[in-house]
Amino acid sequence: MKSSRRPSPLQRLRRMHDQLVAAYGPQSWWPAETSFEVVLGAYLTQNTAWKAVEKSLANLRAVGALTIAGLRSVPLEELRVLVRPSGFSTRKAPALKAFVAMLDEEFSGSLDVLAATPTLALRHRLLALPGVGPETADAILLYALGHAVPMADEYLRRIAERHQLVEPAPGRNRRGYESLVRLTQQAFAADPVEGHTQLFNEFHALNVAVGKAHCGRTARCIGCPLADDLQWTKSDPI
Ligand code: SF4
């Protein structure tokens, strides 16, 4: 039976975080050892599965190119071959080179200097790089550079649309992405600001967890930790 007071979408999204924590526990997530590996992973994972990324990262590790210095010195042609397992290598290899060139020319070749840039300016700069869309920029900001920005990836989009927290965004467009970012920021607005980086980090990882277990291309709602929230939707999820 529905409770009398209908929670807002923001309250529901915040509560979904708590339900996921209760179901899956802390995730402490991003499968990489260094901040620069996170950057590499954020580029390489575009339009491909993480298993393929791991093959590219193993190739890069074998030639010492998992560091800024290593990637700087590897020739572009060789880099294309090394990242081929994760697909789109003719686009991803130059994009990685462009990231390192930006780092060298504008941030003294240092991720720490890059990370010290204010969040909005930094996001704007990353989005101006070739091969960097909002999801890649936010993954770098959050997981490599420690900035408090939410990730609005495909998993969160599916959940939010199926729970009717946002309007469906045809073709994963930029407006849809940004509205999901805003919704998440607002849902956590009452939480202490200093905890936002950790909350956004965990929330993204938890969305991936529930996405893999239940909310993939087909929704498997029975037994899903978020099924209780469906009481507030007007129709069943597709
Ligand atoms: S599987 Fe069903 S209950 Fe779970 S998140 Fe997806 S739509 Fe919601």
mmCIF file of C-alpha atoms and ligand atoms in Angstrom:
data_model
loop_
_atom_site.group_PDB
_atom_site.id
_atom_site.type_symbol
_atom_site.label_atom_id
_atom_site.label_comp_id
_atom_site.label_asym_id
_atom_site.label_seq_id
_atom_site.Cartn_x
_atom_site.Cartn_y
_atom_site.Cartn_z
ATOM 1 C CA MET A 1 0.000 0.000 0.000
ATOM 2 C CA LYS A 2 1.272 3.498 -0.847
ATOM 3 C CA SER A 3 2.138 5.796 2.071
ATOM 4 C CA SER A 4 0.065 8.965 2.197
ATOM 5 C CA ARG A 5 2.928 11.400 1.572
ATOM 6 C CA ARG A 6 4.409 11.130 -1.875
ATOM 7 C CA PRO A 7 8.214 11.654 -1.783
ATOM 8 C CA SER A 8 9.809 13.951 -4.364
ATOM 9 C CA PRO A 9 12.121 12.529 -7.065
ATOM 10 C CA LEU A 10 15.066 14.002 -5.138
ATOM 11 C CA GLN A 11 14.036 12.263 -1.922
ATOM 12 C CA ARG A 12 13.519 9.029 -3.795
ATOM 13 C CA LEU A 13 16.931 9.137 -5.470
ATOM 14 C CA ARG A 14 18.633 9.876 -2.145
ATOM 15 C CA ARG A 15 16.745 6.993 -0.546
ATOM 16 C CA MET A 16 17.729 4.689 -3.415
ATOM 17 C CA HIS A 17 21.370 5.365 -2.531
ATOM 18 C CA ASP A 18 20.695 4.173 1.033
ATOM 19 C CA GLN A 19 18.820 1.106 -0.198
ATOM 20 C CA LEU A 20 21.762 0.190 -2.441
ATOM 21 C CA VAL A 21 24.274 0.686 0.392
ATOM 22 C CA ALA A 22 22.139 -1.576 2.587
ATOM 23 C CA ALA A 23 22.009 -4.208 -0.159
ATOM 24 C CA TYR A 24 25.571 -4.127 -1.498
ATOM 25 C CA GLY A 25 27.702 -2.361 1.134
ATOM 26 C CA PRO A 26 30.643 -0.034 0.419
ATOM 27 C CA GLN A 27 32.070 -0.484 -3.081
ATOM 28 C CA SER A 28 35.359 1.529 -2.812
ATOM 29 C CA TRP A 29 35.530 1.535 -6.537
ATOM 30 C CA TRP A 30 37.447 2.155 -9.664
ATOM 31 C CA PRO A 31 39.476 -0.741 -10.950
ATOM 32 C CA ALA A 32 42.830 1.052 -11.312
ATOM 33 C CA GLU A 33 45.963 1.513 -9.230
ATOM 34 C CA THR A 34 46.893 5.132 -9.990
ATOM 35 C CA SER A 35 45.093 8.325 -10.958
ATOM 36 C CA PHE A 36 46.645 8.233 -14.401
ATOM 37 C CA GLU A 37 45.386 4.680 -14.914
ATOM 38 C CA VAL A 38 41.920 6.005 -14.098
ATOM 39 C CA VAL A 39 42.337 8.614 -16.827
ATOM 40 C CA LEU A 40 43.426 5.948 -19.298
ATOM 41 C CA GLY A 41 40.526 3.705 -18.274
ATOM 42 C CA ALA A 42 38.019 6.549 -18.631
ATOM 43 C CA TYR A 43 39.063 7.047 -22.252
ATOM 44 C CA LEU A 44 39.427 3.392 -23.142
ATOM 45 C CA THR A 45 36.109 2.264 -21.647
ATOM 46 C CA GLN A 46 34.088 4.430 -24.051
ATOM 47 C CA ASN A 47 31.736 2.157 -26.024
ATOM 48 C CA THR A 48 33.411 -0.995 -24.837
ATOM 49 C CA ALA A 49 33.369 -3.507 -21.992
ATOM 50 C CA TRP A 50 35.879 -3.277 -19.147
ATOM 51 C CA LYS A 51 37.359 -6.682 -20.044
ATOM 52 C CA ALA A 52 38.553 -5.194 -23.346
ATOM 53 C CA VAL A 53 39.975 -2.198 -21.475
ATOM 54 C CA GLU A 54 41.956 -4.547 -19.254
ATOM 55 C CA LYS A 55 43.646 -6.014 -22.327
ATOM 56 C CA SER A 56 44.684 -2.554 -23.515
ATOM 57 C CA LEU A 57 45.908 -1.612 -20.036
ATOM 58 C CA ALA A 58 47.950 -4.837 -19.912
ATOM 59 C CA ASN A 59 49.516 -3.916 -23.274
ATOM 60 C CA LEU A 60 50.350 -0.440 -21.974
ATOM 61 C CA ARG A 61 51.774 -1.871 -18.762
ATOM 62 C CA ALA A 62 54.030 -4.227 -20.714
ATOM 63 C CA VAL A 63 55.757 -1.304 -22.444
ATOM 64 C CA GLY A 64 55.785 0.998 -19.408
ATOM 65 C CA ALA A 65 53.105 3.307 -20.814
ATOM 66 C CA LEU A 66 50.794 3.356 -17.794
ATOM 67 C CA THR A 67 52.499 6.521 -16.569
ATOM 68 C CA ILE A 68 52.424 10.060 -17.945
ATOM 69 C CA ALA A 69 56.085 9.812 -18.952
ATOM 70 C CA GLY A 70 55.532 6.416 -20.536
ATOM 71 C CA LEU A 71 52.528 7.516 -22.550
ATOM 72 C CA ARG A 72 54.341 10.689 -23.589
ATOM 73 C CA SER A 73 57.212 8.710 -25.068
ATOM 74 C CA VAL A 74 55.282 5.954 -26.839
ATOM 75 C CA PRO A 75 54.844 6.820 -30.554
ATOM 76 C CA LEU A 76 51.269 7.404 -31.722
ATOM 77 C CA GLU A 77 51.336 4.488 -34.168
ATOM 78 C CA GLU A 78 52.468 2.102 -31.451
ATOM 79 C CA LEU A 79 49.856 3.493 -29.074
ATOM 80 C CA ARG A 80 47.145 2.724 -31.615
ATOM 81 C CA VAL A 81 48.216 -0.902 -31.678
ATOM 82 C CA LEU A 82 48.458 -1.117 -27.880
ATOM 83 C CA VAL A 83 44.915 0.172 -27.291
ATOM 84 C CA ARG A 84 43.339 -1.700 -30.183
ATOM 85 C CA PRO A 85 41.675 -4.333 -27.906
ATOM 86 C CA SER A 86 39.324 -1.654 -26.515
ATOM 87 C CA GLY A 87 38.223 -0.525 -29.960
ATOM 88 C CA PHE A 88 38.124 2.846 -31.759
ATOM 89 C CA SER A 89 41.927 2.966 -31.493
ATOM 90 C CA THR A 90 42.306 5.519 -34.280
ATOM 91 C CA ARG A 91 40.246 7.911 -32.161
ATOM 92 C CA LYS A 92 41.296 6.869 -28.655
ATOM 93 C CA ALA A 93 45.080 6.885 -29.205
ATOM 94 C CA PRO A 94 45.250 10.515 -30.451
ATOM 95 C CA ALA A 95 42.782 11.519 -27.737
ATOM 96 C CA LEU A 96 45.111 10.120 -25.070
ATOM 97 C CA LYS A 97 48.035 11.951 -26.659
ATOM 98 C CA ALA A 98 45.985 15.160 -26.620
ATOM 99 C CA PHE A 99 45.320 14.729 -22.891
ATOM 100 C CA VAL A 100 49.047 14.411 -22.148
ATOM 101 C CA ALA A 101 49.832 17.371 -24.448
ATOM 102 C CA MET A 102 47.320 19.503 -22.519
ATOM 103 C CA LEU A 103 48.849 18.362 -19.238
ATOM 104 C CA ASP A 104 52.356 19.289 -20.446
ATOM 105 C CA GLU A 105 51.455 22.619 -22.013
ATOM 106 C CA GLU A 106 49.011 23.969 -19.434
ATOM 107 C CA PHE A 107 49.502 22.067 -16.167
ATOM 108 C CA SER A 108 53.258 21.456 -15.878
ATOM 109 C CA GLY A 109 52.776 17.814 -16.846
ATOM 110 C CA SER A 110 51.204 17.154 -13.460
ATOM 111 C CA LEU A 111 47.859 15.600 -12.495
ATOM 112 C CA ASP A 112 48.159 17.341 -9.124
ATOM 113 C CA VAL A 113 48.326 20.745 -10.804
ATOM 114 C CA LEU A 114 45.404 19.762 -13.026
ATOM 115 C CA ALA A 115 43.408 18.621 -9.977
ATOM 116 C CA ALA A 116 43.976 21.977 -8.249
ATOM 117 C CA THR A 117 41.935 23.760 -10.948
ATOM 118 C CA PRO A 118 38.398 24.787 -9.864
ATOM 119 C CA THR A 119 35.845 22.146 -10.813
ATOM 120 C CA LEU A 120 33.759 24.085 -13.343
ATOM 121 C CA ALA A 121 36.790 25.439 -15.216
ATOM 122 C CA LEU A 122 38.384 22.010 -15.215
ATOM 123 C CA ARG A 123 35.242 20.304 -16.507
ATOM 124 C CA HIS A 124 35.017 22.917 -19.245
ATOM 125 C CA ARG A 125 38.672 22.333 -20.215
ATOM 126 C CA LEU A 126 38.298 18.555 -20.284
ATOM 127 C CA LEU A 127 35.163 18.793 -22.428
ATOM 128 C CA ALA A 128 37.120 20.828 -24.966
ATOM 129 C CA LEU A 129 39.548 17.940 -25.507
ATOM 130 C CA PRO A 130 39.047 15.575 -28.433
ATOM 131 C CA GLY A 131 37.265 12.352 -27.510
ATOM 132 C CA VAL A 132 35.975 13.670 -24.169
ATOM 133 C CA GLY A 133 32.218 13.764 -23.586
ATOM 134 C CA PRO A 134 30.543 14.544 -20.274
ATOM 135 C CA GLU A 135 30.731 10.986 -18.951
ATOM 136 C CA THR A 136 34.473 10.710 -19.609
ATOM 137 C CA ALA A 137 35.103 14.186 -18.174
ATOM 138 C CA ASP A 138 33.144 13.358 -15.028
ATOM 139 C CA ALA A 139 34.866 9.985 -14.576
ATOM 140 C CA ILE A 140 38.239 11.759 -14.732
ATOM 141 C CA LEU A 141 37.074 14.541 -12.411
ATOM 142 C CA LEU A 142 35.585 12.218 -9.830
ATOM 143 C CA TYR A 143 37.823 9.159 -9.831
ATOM 144 C CA ALA A 144 41.202 10.527 -10.972
ATOM 145 C CA LEU A 145 41.144 14.080 -9.648
ATOM 146 C CA GLY A 146 38.878 13.819 -6.593
ATOM 147 C CA HIS A 147 36.329 16.471 -7.586
ATOM 148 C CA ALA A 148 32.759 16.219 -6.297
ATOM 149 C CA VAL A 149 30.860 15.631 -9.542
ATOM 150 C CA PRO A 150 28.244 12.916 -10.028
ATOM 151 C CA MET A 151 28.452 10.371 -12.822
ATOM 152 C CA ALA A 152 25.305 10.060 -14.897
ATOM 153 C CA ASP A 153 26.167 6.944 -16.834
ATOM 154 C CA GLU A 154 23.962 4.493 -18.687
ATOM 155 C CA TYR A 155 23.185 2.536 -15.525
ATOM 156 C CA LEU A 156 21.854 5.579 -13.676
ATOM 157 C CA ARG A 157 19.979 6.758 -16.757
ATOM 158 C CA ARG A 158 18.168 3.417 -17.044
ATOM 159 C CA ILE A 159 17.249 3.396 -13.366
ATOM 160 C CA ALA A 160 16.101 7.034 -13.351
ATOM 161 C CA GLU A 161 14.003 6.590 -16.486
ATOM 162 C CA ARG A 162 12.462 3.307 -15.356
ATOM 163 C CA HIS A 163 11.560 4.873 -12.011
ATOM 164 C CA GLN A 164 10.252 7.944 -13.857
ATOM 165 C CA LEU A 165 12.566 10.305 -12.010
ATOM 166 C CA VAL A 166 13.473 11.980 -15.314
ATOM 167 C CA GLU A 167 11.944 12.184 -18.757
ATOM 168 C CA PRO A 168 13.389 9.645 -21.213
ATOM 169 C CA ALA A 169 16.302 11.186 -23.159
ATOM 170 C CA PRO A 170 16.278 9.770 -26.673
ATOM 171 C CA GLY A 171 19.710 8.735 -27.935
ATOM 172 C CA ARG A 172 21.451 9.533 -24.633
ATOM 173 C CA ASN A 173 21.665 13.192 -25.537
ATOM 174 C CA ARG A 174 23.740 15.798 -23.711
ATOM 175 C CA ARG A 175 20.713 17.532 -22.214
ATOM 176 C CA GLY A 176 19.506 14.271 -20.735
ATOM 177 C CA TYR A 177 22.949 13.658 -19.257
ATOM 178 C CA GLU A 178 23.181 17.086 -17.684
ATOM 179 C CA SER A 179 19.669 16.913 -16.225
ATOM 180 C CA LEU A 180 20.596 13.619 -14.556
ATOM 181 C CA VAL A 181 23.757 15.240 -13.159
ATOM 182 C CA ARG A 182 21.671 18.086 -11.730
ATOM 183 C CA LEU A 183 19.115 15.686 -10.255
ATOM 184 C CA THR A 184 21.886 13.753 -8.494
ATOM 185 C CA GLN A 185 23.576 16.924 -7.218
ATOM 186 C CA GLN A 186 20.277 18.157 -5.821
ATOM 187 C CA ALA A 187 19.417 14.776 -4.288
ATOM 188 C CA PHE A 188 22.623 14.906 -2.227
ATOM 189 C CA ALA A 189 22.520 18.671 -1.575
ATOM 190 C CA ALA A 190 21.578 18.259 2.084
ATOM 191 C CA ASP A 191 24.592 16.000 2.723
ATOM 192 C CA PRO A 192 27.775 17.650 4.079
ATOM 193 C CA VAL A 193 29.709 19.113 1.138
ATOM 194 C CA GLU A 194 32.993 17.550 2.250
ATOM 195 C CA GLY A 195 31.436 14.110 1.812
ATOM 196 C CA HIS A 196 30.149 14.632 -1.719
ATOM 197 C CA THR A 197 33.158 13.178 -3.542
ATOM 198 C CA GLN A 198 32.872 9.948 -1.573
ATOM 199 C CA LEU A 199 29.064 9.840 -1.954
ATOM 200 C CA PHE A 200 29.169 10.352 -5.719
ATOM 201 C CA ASN A 201 31.958 7.810 -6.012
ATOM 202 C CA GLU A 202 29.963 5.206 -4.100
ATOM 203 C CA PHE A 203 26.634 6.042 -5.728
ATOM 204 C CA HIS A 204 28.044 5.480 -9.188
ATOM 205 C CA ALA A 205 29.606 2.171 -8.144
ATOM 206 C CA LEU A 206 26.333 1.079 -6.531
ATOM 207 C CA ASN A 207 24.397 1.953 -9.680
ATOM 208 C CA VAL A 208 26.792 -0.223 -11.664
ATOM 209 C CA ALA A 209 26.276 -3.031 -9.135
ATOM 210 C CA VAL A 210 22.479 -2.947 -9.328
ATOM 211 C CA GLY A 211 22.642 -2.420 -13.085
ATOM 212 C CA LYS A 212 24.682 -5.563 -13.551
ATOM 213 C CA ALA A 213 22.614 -7.610 -11.118
ATOM 214 C CA HIS A 214 19.117 -6.411 -12.069
ATOM 215 C CA CYS A 215 18.749 -3.350 -14.260
ATOM 216 C CA GLY A 216 20.442 -4.136 -17.538
ATOM 217 C CA ARG A 217 18.841 -3.971 -20.966
ATOM 218 C CA THR A 218 15.971 -5.893 -19.400
ATOM 219 C CA ALA A 219 14.740 -4.947 -15.937
ATOM 220 C CA ARG A 220 14.679 -7.878 -13.507
ATOM 221 C CA CYS A 221 12.788 -6.205 -10.687
ATOM 222 C CA ILE A 222 11.998 -9.251 -8.565
ATOM 223 C CA GLY A 223 14.503 -9.244 -5.710
ATOM 224 C CA CYS A 224 16.007 -5.904 -6.770
ATOM 225 C CA PRO A 225 16.899 -3.650 -3.809
ATOM 226 C CA LEU A 226 15.147 -0.733 -5.548
ATOM 227 C CA ALA A 227 11.875 -2.544 -6.301
ATOM 228 C CA ASP A 228 10.129 -0.879 -3.348
ATOM 229 C CA ASP A 229 10.500 2.531 -5.028
ATOM 230 C CA LEU A 230 8.439 1.358 -8.014
ATOM 231 C CA GLN A 231 5.319 2.014 -5.926
ATOM 232 C CA TRP A 232 5.757 5.689 -6.885
ATOM 233 C CA THR A 233 5.786 5.107 -10.640
ATOM 234 C CA LYS A 234 2.738 5.262 -12.855
ATOM 235 C CA SER A 235 3.518 2.100 -14.825
ATOM 236 C CA ASP A 236 5.826 -0.914 -14.666
ATOM 237 C CA PRO A 237 9.393 -0.465 -15.987
ATOM 238 C CA ILE A 238 10.119 -1.725 -19.480
HETATM 239 S S1 SF4 B 1 15.477 -3.777 -11.993
HETATM 240 FE FE1 SF4 B 1 13.481 -2.837 -11.662
HETATM 241 S S2 SF4 B 1 13.465 -2.265 -9.507
HETATM 242 FE FE2 SF4 B 1 15.592 -2.655 -10.051
HETATM 243 S S3 SF4 B 1 16.418 -0.676 -10.596
HETATM 244 FE FE3 SF4 B 1 15.681 -1.610 -12.494
HETATM 245 S S4 SF4 B 1 13.590 -0.897 -12.762
HETATM 246 FE FE4 SF4 B 1 14.198 -0.517 -10.634
#
